[in-house]
XYZ file of C-alpha atoms in Angstrom:
462
model
C 93.271 141.503 51.730
C 95.847 141.797 54.528
C 93.403 143.652 57.099
C 90.917 140.850 56.379
C 93.589 138.033 57.179
C 94.173 139.638 60.213
C 90.682 139.846 61.211
C 90.304 136.139 61.141
C 93.778 135.244 62.203
C 93.607 137.230 65.703
C 90.737 135.584 67.142
C 92.154 132.072 65.947
C 95.277 132.886 67.473
C 93.467 133.884 70.616
C 91.548 130.727 70.722
C 94.871 128.822 70.443
C 96.298 130.465 73.095
C 93.397 129.921 75.411
C 93.409 126.195 74.623
C 97.332 126.001 74.994
C 96.770 127.509 78.496
C 94.089 125.275 79.618
C 96.044 122.243 78.888
C 99.436 123.562 80.223
C 97.488 124.541 83.624
C 96.131 120.871 83.651
C 99.635 119.608 83.306
C 100.673 121.589 86.559
C 97.567 119.825 88.362
C 99.188 116.412 88.278
C 99.963 114.759 91.753
C 103.219 112.674 92.240
C 104.442 110.932 95.104
C 108.369 111.888 95.540
C 109.091 109.667 98.507
C 106.964 108.034 101.424
C 108.314 106.398 104.671
C 106.415 103.820 106.957
C 107.113 103.861 110.804
C 108.199 100.909 112.323
C 108.641 100.869 116.167
C 111.419 99.578 117.999
C 111.566 95.901 118.872
C 110.590 96.405 122.654
C 107.033 97.276 121.442
C 106.432 94.043 119.833
C 103.299 92.440 120.972
C 104.120 88.549 120.944
C 102.262 85.657 122.719
C 103.462 85.962 125.980
C 102.702 89.655 126.282
C 99.230 89.235 125.115
C 98.855 86.437 127.621
C 99.831 89.200 130.160
C 97.569 91.539 128.990
C 94.459 89.194 129.043
C 95.580 88.104 132.819
C 95.620 92.072 133.769
C 91.936 92.320 132.533
C 90.172 91.106 135.541
C 86.797 91.179 134.080
C 87.161 88.572 131.573
C 85.493 85.233 132.087
C 86.007 81.932 130.209
C 83.587 82.829 127.278
C 85.500 86.092 126.621
C 88.905 84.019 126.644
C 87.549 81.555 124.292
C 86.238 84.574 122.241
C 89.650 86.222 122.131
C 91.552 83.078 121.338
C 89.590 82.403 118.337
C 89.608 85.973 117.257
C 93.311 86.243 117.442
C 93.827 82.635 115.798
C 91.655 83.901 112.894
C 92.986 87.415 112.490
C 95.728 86.705 110.352
C 98.120 88.815 112.817
C 101.612 87.390 113.694
C 103.895 87.623 116.786
C 105.834 90.855 115.302
C 103.125 93.354 115.292
C 103.702 96.509 117.602
C 101.470 98.187 120.487
C 101.599 101.234 122.544
C 104.088 101.696 125.260
C 101.200 101.809 127.945
C 100.470 98.152 127.326
C 104.013 97.288 128.157
C 104.035 99.571 131.314
C 100.902 98.313 132.662
C 99.058 101.735 132.217
C 96.742 100.879 129.448
C 93.472 101.491 131.501
C 94.457 105.166 132.477
C 96.939 106.472 129.989
C 97.957 110.135 130.660
C 97.590 112.843 128.079
C 101.420 112.787 127.790
C 101.395 109.055 126.820
C 98.965 109.900 123.946
C 101.193 112.680 122.681
C 104.599 110.601 123.061
C 102.918 107.995 121.112
C 102.124 110.086 117.905
C 105.346 112.271 118.327
C 107.493 109.307 118.112
C 106.120 108.318 114.800
C 106.238 112.030 113.544
C 109.988 112.510 114.584
C 111.108 109.080 112.943
C 109.069 109.022 109.689
C 108.902 112.946 108.787
C 112.933 112.979 109.511
C 113.401 110.049 107.100
C 111.380 111.660 104.663
C 113.099 114.959 104.770
C 116.602 113.382 105.006
C 116.049 110.955 101.855
C 113.990 113.216 99.660
C 116.554 116.014 100.187
C 113.242 118.657 100.535
C 113.392 120.680 103.660
C 110.548 121.513 106.142
C 110.639 125.054 104.627
C 109.676 123.913 101.314
C 106.581 122.300 102.390
C 103.555 124.563 101.189
C 100.458 122.023 102.004
C 100.407 119.800 105.255
C 97.367 117.415 105.926
C 97.349 115.168 109.161
C 94.797 112.522 109.920
C 94.861 110.490 113.159
C 91.212 109.647 113.656
C 90.567 108.911 117.623
C 93.161 111.524 119.149
C 92.755 115.378 119.053
C 94.869 117.945 120.913
C 95.113 121.745 121.422
C 97.223 122.881 119.524
C 96.695 120.462 116.770
C 98.829 117.652 115.942
C 99.452 119.386 112.752
C 100.835 122.590 114.709
C 103.036 120.403 116.687
C 104.845 119.354 113.288
C 105.094 122.968 112.211
C 106.712 124.001 115.520
C 109.156 121.211 115.684
C 110.297 121.961 111.943
C 109.593 125.659 111.861
C 107.720 125.560 108.747
C 106.641 128.511 106.943
C 103.821 130.722 108.241
C 101.964 130.886 105.017
C 101.605 126.930 104.895
C 98.283 125.634 104.330
C 97.375 123.276 107.218
C 94.591 120.486 107.478
C 94.123 118.423 110.515
C 91.553 115.497 110.440
C 90.069 113.572 112.966
C 87.522 110.796 112.975
C 87.889 109.670 109.453
C 88.851 106.241 110.430
C 90.946 103.631 108.270
C 90.326 105.349 104.924
C 91.636 108.709 106.012
C 94.905 108.646 104.010
C 93.102 108.658 100.545
C 90.948 111.398 102.044
C 94.216 113.490 102.791
C 95.288 112.785 99.313
C 92.281 114.026 97.920
C 92.658 117.093 99.865
C 96.072 117.559 98.252
C 94.776 116.757 95.163
C 92.155 119.504 94.981
C 94.752 121.937 96.559
C 97.179 121.314 93.623
C 94.384 122.521 91.313
C 94.939 126.059 92.842
C 98.471 125.949 93.794
C 101.172 125.522 91.282
C 104.615 124.285 91.824
C 103.892 123.010 95.480
C 105.056 120.386 97.828
C 103.029 118.607 100.115
C 103.090 116.084 103.001
C 100.578 113.695 104.264
C 100.843 112.430 107.962
C 98.716 109.408 108.465
C 98.422 107.389 111.792
C 96.213 106.335 114.430
C 96.617 106.804 118.337
C 96.245 103.558 120.157
C 97.285 104.699 123.723
C 93.854 106.348 124.623
C 92.068 103.583 122.813
C 93.025 100.535 124.233
C 89.928 98.495 125.485
C 89.989 97.401 128.894
C 86.315 95.783 129.341
C 84.637 92.735 128.433
C 82.231 93.692 125.588
C 82.966 91.605 122.684
C 82.270 93.770 119.809
C 84.888 96.158 121.360
C 87.720 93.739 122.530
C 87.964 92.487 118.990
C 89.802 95.888 118.062
C 92.443 94.856 120.399
C 93.161 91.924 118.321
C 93.384 93.850 114.929
C 94.893 97.434 115.574
C 98.367 97.877 115.977
C 100.684 100.835 116.113
C 102.198 102.353 112.600
C 101.878 105.396 110.547
C 103.240 106.560 107.345
C 104.114 110.077 105.925
C 103.928 110.570 102.054
C 105.583 113.362 100.236
C 103.889 114.789 97.270
C 104.153 117.491 94.531
C 102.824 119.053 91.269
C 105.871 120.449 90.163
C 106.366 119.591 86.479
C 110.249 119.508 86.561
C 110.161 116.861 89.320
C 108.010 114.526 87.415
C 111.221 112.310 86.508
C 111.924 112.283 90.235
C 108.567 110.809 91.092
C 107.670 107.131 92.304
C 104.016 107.250 91.470
C 101.599 109.542 89.626
C 97.846 109.685 90.704
C 95.522 108.656 87.900
C 92.257 109.113 89.703
C 90.513 108.876 93.039
C 86.703 107.775 94.094
C 85.353 108.437 97.528
C 82.112 106.848 98.809
C 80.388 107.841 101.994
C 77.219 105.935 103.343
C 76.906 107.958 106.416
C 73.246 108.778 105.663
C 72.355 105.211 106.030
C 71.904 104.460 109.945
C 73.152 100.841 109.611
C 76.352 101.672 107.815
C 76.686 104.679 110.254
C 76.534 102.726 113.383
C 78.530 99.588 112.469
C 82.012 101.168 113.694
C 81.589 103.337 116.499
C 84.210 104.803 118.998
C 82.131 104.760 122.429
C 81.985 103.715 126.116
C 80.715 100.230 127.351
C 78.056 99.882 130.330
C 81.315 100.076 132.777
C 82.695 103.319 131.018
C 85.454 101.705 129.500
C 86.195 103.641 126.164
C 86.771 101.392 123.199
C 85.974 100.725 119.462
C 82.741 98.728 118.469
C 82.518 96.838 115.358
C 79.343 95.761 114.654
C 77.670 92.627 113.360
C 76.470 95.086 110.353
C 79.723 95.723 109.182
C 80.345 92.966 106.794
C 76.994 94.334 105.022
C 78.030 97.940 105.191
C 81.432 97.283 103.643
C 79.759 95.333 100.962
C 77.499 97.925 99.738
C 80.175 100.906 99.897
C 82.629 98.619 98.167
C 79.991 97.836 95.345
C 78.938 101.715 94.919
C 82.743 102.559 94.882
C 83.845 100.042 92.441
C 80.853 100.945 90.004
C 82.221 104.381 89.857
C 85.988 104.018 89.657
C 85.398 101.252 87.239
C 84.400 103.437 84.449
C 87.409 105.756 85.189
C 90.158 102.715 84.811
C 88.736 100.095 82.816
C 89.184 100.271 78.807
C 86.061 100.889 76.604
C 86.371 97.618 75.348
C 86.092 96.001 78.746
C 83.058 98.190 79.669
C 81.434 96.933 76.688
C 81.846 93.457 77.083
C 80.645 93.750 80.712
C 77.450 95.665 79.464
C 76.857 92.929 76.860
C 77.194 90.105 79.176
C 74.907 91.909 81.954
C 72.159 92.484 79.294
C 72.524 88.686 78.332
C 72.181 87.521 81.842
C 69.402 89.682 82.251
C 67.688 88.065 79.124
C 68.489 84.605 80.442
C 66.907 85.275 83.821
C 63.827 86.517 82.465
C 63.340 83.329 80.405
C 64.375 80.721 82.783
C 63.093 79.597 86.101
C 66.258 77.707 86.665
C 68.857 78.234 89.477
C 70.150 81.938 89.022
C 73.605 82.054 87.414
C 76.199 84.479 89.041
C 76.150 87.946 87.660
C 79.144 88.684 85.161
C 81.950 90.420 86.749
C 84.526 92.944 85.426
C 87.954 92.020 84.789
C 89.852 94.613 86.964
C 93.072 93.289 85.747
C 92.325 95.544 82.484
C 92.714 98.450 84.896
C 95.122 97.564 87.112
C 98.073 95.194 87.498
C 98.350 95.382 91.301
C 95.933 95.588 93.984
C 96.958 97.419 97.412
C 94.304 96.472 99.904
C 93.496 97.729 103.382
C 94.587 95.150 105.936
C 91.408 95.589 107.743
C 91.595 91.852 108.665
C 91.497 88.533 107.194
C 87.984 88.565 106.326
C 88.134 92.037 104.675
C 91.200 90.713 102.385
C 89.365 87.411 101.561
C 86.105 89.424 100.718
C 87.869 92.211 98.489
C 89.712 89.095 96.964
C 86.553 87.272 96.127
C 84.693 90.341 94.811
C 87.534 91.165 92.226
C 88.381 87.675 91.432
C 91.924 88.118 92.643
C 94.488 85.464 92.883
C 96.676 84.601 96.085
C 99.487 86.314 94.320
C 97.408 89.516 94.200
C 96.277 89.279 97.934
C 99.825 88.329 99.230
C 100.876 91.959 99.917
C 98.058 92.668 102.047
C 98.013 89.140 103.689
C 101.712 89.656 104.477
C 101.306 93.250 105.624
C 98.372 92.149 107.974
C 100.580 89.121 109.482
C 103.755 91.520 110.041
C 102.497 94.971 110.978
C 98.858 94.258 111.777
C 96.000 96.625 110.918
C 97.570 100.009 111.323
C 94.403 101.918 110.081
C 94.812 104.508 107.633
C 98.459 104.052 107.069
C 98.258 100.192 106.297
C 97.842 100.809 102.530
C 101.479 102.022 102.357
C 102.892 99.027 104.192
C 101.125 97.026 101.458
C 102.686 99.163 98.839
C 106.079 98.921 100.305
C 105.813 95.191 100.291
C 104.975 95.384 96.380
C 108.139 97.531 96.185
C 110.422 95.383 98.402
C 109.442 92.326 96.248
C 110.203 94.370 92.971
C 106.947 93.867 91.711
C 106.377 97.489 90.231
C 107.359 98.031 86.596
C 107.142 101.385 84.933
C 103.942 101.925 83.603
C 102.037 99.667 85.867
C 98.783 100.659 87.522
C 98.172 100.256 91.204
C 94.567 100.119 92.631
C 94.467 100.965 96.257
C 91.084 100.407 98.000
C 90.473 101.439 101.838
C 87.403 101.226 104.285
C 86.714 103.314 107.014
C 84.339 104.068 109.926
C 81.339 106.522 108.659
C 80.938 104.053 106.763
C 83.338 104.907 103.938
C 85.168 103.064 101.002
C 87.620 105.094 99.278
C 89.602 103.937 96.138
C 92.573 105.400 93.743
C 94.982 104.498 90.892
C 98.632 104.945 90.743
C 100.666 104.748 87.759
C 104.221 103.515 88.618
C 106.694 106.357 87.332
C 110.003 104.621 88.485
C 110.513 101.025 89.165
C 111.045 99.596 92.440
C 114.143 97.943 93.261
C 116.917 100.772 92.581
C 118.543 100.580 96.000
C 115.803 102.250 98.016
C 115.236 100.971 101.295
C 111.848 100.855 103.073
C 110.204 99.489 106.233
C 110.408 95.901 104.927
C 114.225 95.725 104.141
C 115.247 93.573 107.293
C 112.472 90.838 106.638
C 111.462 90.885 103.189
C 113.495 87.512 102.363
C 111.425 85.473 105.021
C 108.381 86.614 103.187
C 105.925 84.907 102.554
C 106.602 82.669 105.421
C 105.908 78.711 105.202
C 103.008 79.065 107.580
C 100.910 82.020 108.947
C 99.694 79.881 111.856
C 99.234 82.160 114.893
C 101.303 80.282 117.895
C 98.529 81.578 120.184
C 96.620 78.256 120.016
C 99.746 76.491 121.163
C 100.120 78.627 123.956
C 96.557 79.070 125.244
C 94.507 76.350 123.436
C 93.982 74.617 126.664
C 91.210 77.209 127.627
C 88.932 75.506 124.850
C 88.606 72.666 127.243
C 87.781 74.443 130.180
C 84.732 73.981 132.289
C 83.066 77.401 133.329
C 82.167 75.997 137.033
C 85.943 75.503 137.751
C 87.624 78.109 135.597
C 89.240 80.677 137.556
C 91.772 82.824 135.336
C 94.735 82.406 132.896
């Protein structure tokens, strides 16, 4: 009898051990944020109204129509007077910046944010196993990642990724790389460094599709410390629940709507095409369709499916005015919405698509007003606003949505592990009490509104 029992018990025990190992390995593949730091340049780099006027005066090939276009773009951009620009625009070198100027811009960010991250987290550079750096429009040799490794004397076996050309959605791409690496490397620390280099990409021509980027993009950056160490989960701030990437680069219209290029006079800049809204809408729709099945409860998915069927039936039997399609209730899948600050129109469009309130859109609007569009790092300023306002409660879910050239839409959901407001300081600490301000009106219209009444025949310059 006993040999017979053993004959059945041993395979069952083996199966149970295999199942336990499978689920135990899954626990080591979690992705946690231990800390993150956003970069705030010094006050001498603020792009106020007067300095913007000086920049316009220095751009000699701008005519009256270009000035009117710039005035309208700046006033409607949602950007305030306290955003930051690269040092070359203050020294008058924006037309011909040197390589050293470009390197200095990113190294200033590296040294500030990474040092704060190491100091406040207690994690040393030698403990970092994975490093992902994304700066879209500037690349050097040795790479920017190598500069960080050299400065902090990181280990020789560190796994390094240096991304370029990935646009404003690059930080979630970097997170996806870390997430995939964590599946193979247990008990690891990773750092994502995300920013943009404006120094070599400040546009000095008169192409309207390219001067628009000067009105939106501003200096900034973020460094994020992540881990999959099970023993550190109680010290984590956020836990990654899911991440979805959508890429429409195969479609010519989407591919060409955001493009770094030279204009007819050879001025390098970033083209924002008229097809951008359509491309963004398509990518956003496809991305939402996929992530909704991962984050919405089954009851909400069933409700939406039922309403969609009824909607199609009603359309088939009626020739009257089309009714709007049923929309998912994304509050069932997330309590907070962290949106890319691509511009006022982007925030408005995403808010309308998701049915969000002004309360939900406030973090993105205030980030755009205070820091501008800091490219791939903008999401972390928005998250910092939520944290500074003490909105994030343990167990809450944060839906991040970003857009980028290519054309790409990436999104993810974080679960709050530790509540905000525990004495932690972030980039908003010195001004959060002033937000939201009573008015977001841009003073540019008061200073330069007279341009709208000028006669092209008599207009000379500012």
